[in-house]
């Protein structure tokens, strides 16, 4: 099977599959400057924690790609400017900041070299980071698939698939691996209001590979669990604190409470680049607040009377005590998380 990929580099341009257009159309944006990458991240054309990190890394390459050798004095200033602006695009996903830090560390080792060599080395670093993310997803897939019985049904939320990562996916990587091993998996994809990443993107990815998927409105999750339709929940994450509190798409916390009530295991699949060991708990995770229009409109129609205020937090934090395990590229991490993370000496 060809790898489903949402981001690629083509000769001085970044091609991004426009995730806002799925499932209607599979169209790509061609981006040639870092400001275009910022617009694509804020506009959700590219979304998902690892994917926005990779996009930002390519953004740094674009920021310097067209600089002439003689522009050397402008070079560092340009990188700083781009890096700061990219960091302001979305606040919650740890991977975005992790990728920018990795690009900076690579740059610091190159400073004395000619500009054309630095550009190529930065491109190589962005491509390495991209390829490395796919490898991490594959390892997550292998560790996660071992948790699944021969026949199972899994609820997921939002999209933690190929398009949300460098390719292959985290939560969907587990499902893809299990299916490739001959396991029978029925997926229940919550639609994920307001932007419908579950019904538009997760369902598209799975249907494309003929993995059985049923979409439900977010409000139907309790019904599905109470009826015994769901044997486990697997979701991705945007940032995980040292104590195991995990930020993910709004609605994840509710699913975790429902899963605990129904005695259904709740797993979070994420690469180590999503863990933020500098922060003690989820209380310190910045939650992005997005435009009211995303809630006010539904399917292009007004869903809320004019003038009525709405809430639109993009993420919520699931407390560690509701999470049965993290599925990472280094293995399964079980409670007590802080101890397990320290003993694993998480080094992304
Ligand atoms: O707002 P989004 O669509 O970027 O939110 C994405 C999620 O919440 C994903 O579950 C998370 O980034 C993990 S993607 C592997």
Tab-separated table of C-alpha atoms in Angstrom, residues 136 139-140 142-144 146-147 174 235 240-246 260 265-277 319-348:
chain	number	residue	atom	x	y	z
A	136	UNK	CA	7.652	6.349	15.554
A	139	UNK	CA	6.494	1.424	16.423
A	140	UNK	CA	3.426	2.791	18.252
A	142	UNK	CA	3.303	-2.508	16.803
A	143	UNK	CA	3.169	-1.945	20.572
A	144	UNK	CA	-0.486	-0.928	20.455
A	146	UNK	CA	-0.367	-6.255	20.845
A	147	UNK	CA	-3.015	-4.892	23.261
A	174	UNK	CA	-2.429	0.914	16.051
A	235	UNK	CA	-7.119	8.513	21.008
A	240	UNK	CA	1.070	15.232	27.855
A	241	UNK	CA	2.270	16.536	31.222
A	242	UNK	CA	4.756	14.757	33.493
A	243	UNK	CA	1.957	13.356	35.677
A	244	UNK	CA	0.181	11.855	32.642
A	245	UNK	CA	-2.599	14.460	32.216
A	246	UNK	CA	-3.185	14.566	28.460
A	260	UNK	CA	-14.287	4.538	33.059
A	265	UNK	CA	-9.983	0.609	28.727
A	266	UNK	CA	-8.908	4.081	27.611
A	267	UNK	CA	-5.566	4.370	25.795
A	268	UNK	CA	-3.645	7.394	24.534
A	269	UNK	CA	-1.288	6.726	21.605
A	270	UNK	CA	1.441	9.353	21.187
A	271	UNK	CA	5.112	9.697	20.287
A	272	UNK	CA	7.551	10.933	22.931
A	273	UNK	CA	7.688	14.259	21.048
A	274	UNK	CA	4.194	14.942	22.487
A	275	UNK	CA	5.323	14.547	26.121
A	276	UNK	CA	6.223	17.726	27.954
A	277	UNK	CA	8.084	16.655	31.075
A	319	UNK	CA	-6.754	13.581	33.952
A	320	UNK	CA	-4.102	10.872	34.211
A	321	UNK	CA	-6.286	8.782	36.528
A	322	UNK	CA	-8.714	8.115	33.657
A	323	UNK	CA	-5.979	6.850	31.313
A	324	UNK	CA	-5.148	3.139	31.433
A	325	UNK	CA	-1.928	3.418	29.438
A	326	UNK	CA	0.072	5.436	26.933
A	327	UNK	CA	1.117	3.675	23.753
A	328	UNK	CA	4.482	5.137	22.720
A	329	UNK	CA	7.248	4.176	20.304
A	330	UNK	CA	9.261	2.936	23.308
A	331	UNK	CA	6.485	0.704	24.599
A	332	UNK	CA	3.395	0.800	26.791
A	333	UNK	CA	3.542	3.167	29.750
A	334	UNK	CA	1.255	2.295	32.649
A	335	UNK	CA	0.545	4.094	35.921
A	336	UNK	CA	2.100	5.459	37.990
A	337	UNK	CA	3.010	7.547	34.934
A	338	UNK	CA	5.439	9.966	36.522
A	339	UNK	CA	7.592	7.102	37.772
A	340	UNK	CA	7.317	5.160	34.510
A	341	UNK	CA	8.181	8.235	32.440
A	342	UNK	CA	11.179	9.051	34.570
A	343	UNK	CA	12.439	5.487	34.533
A	344	UNK	CA	12.021	5.406	30.765
A	345	UNK	CA	14.012	8.646	30.793
A	346	UNK	CA	11.840	10.079	28.076
A	347	UNK	CA	14.076	11.692	25.536
A	348	UNK	CA	12.172	12.644	22.454
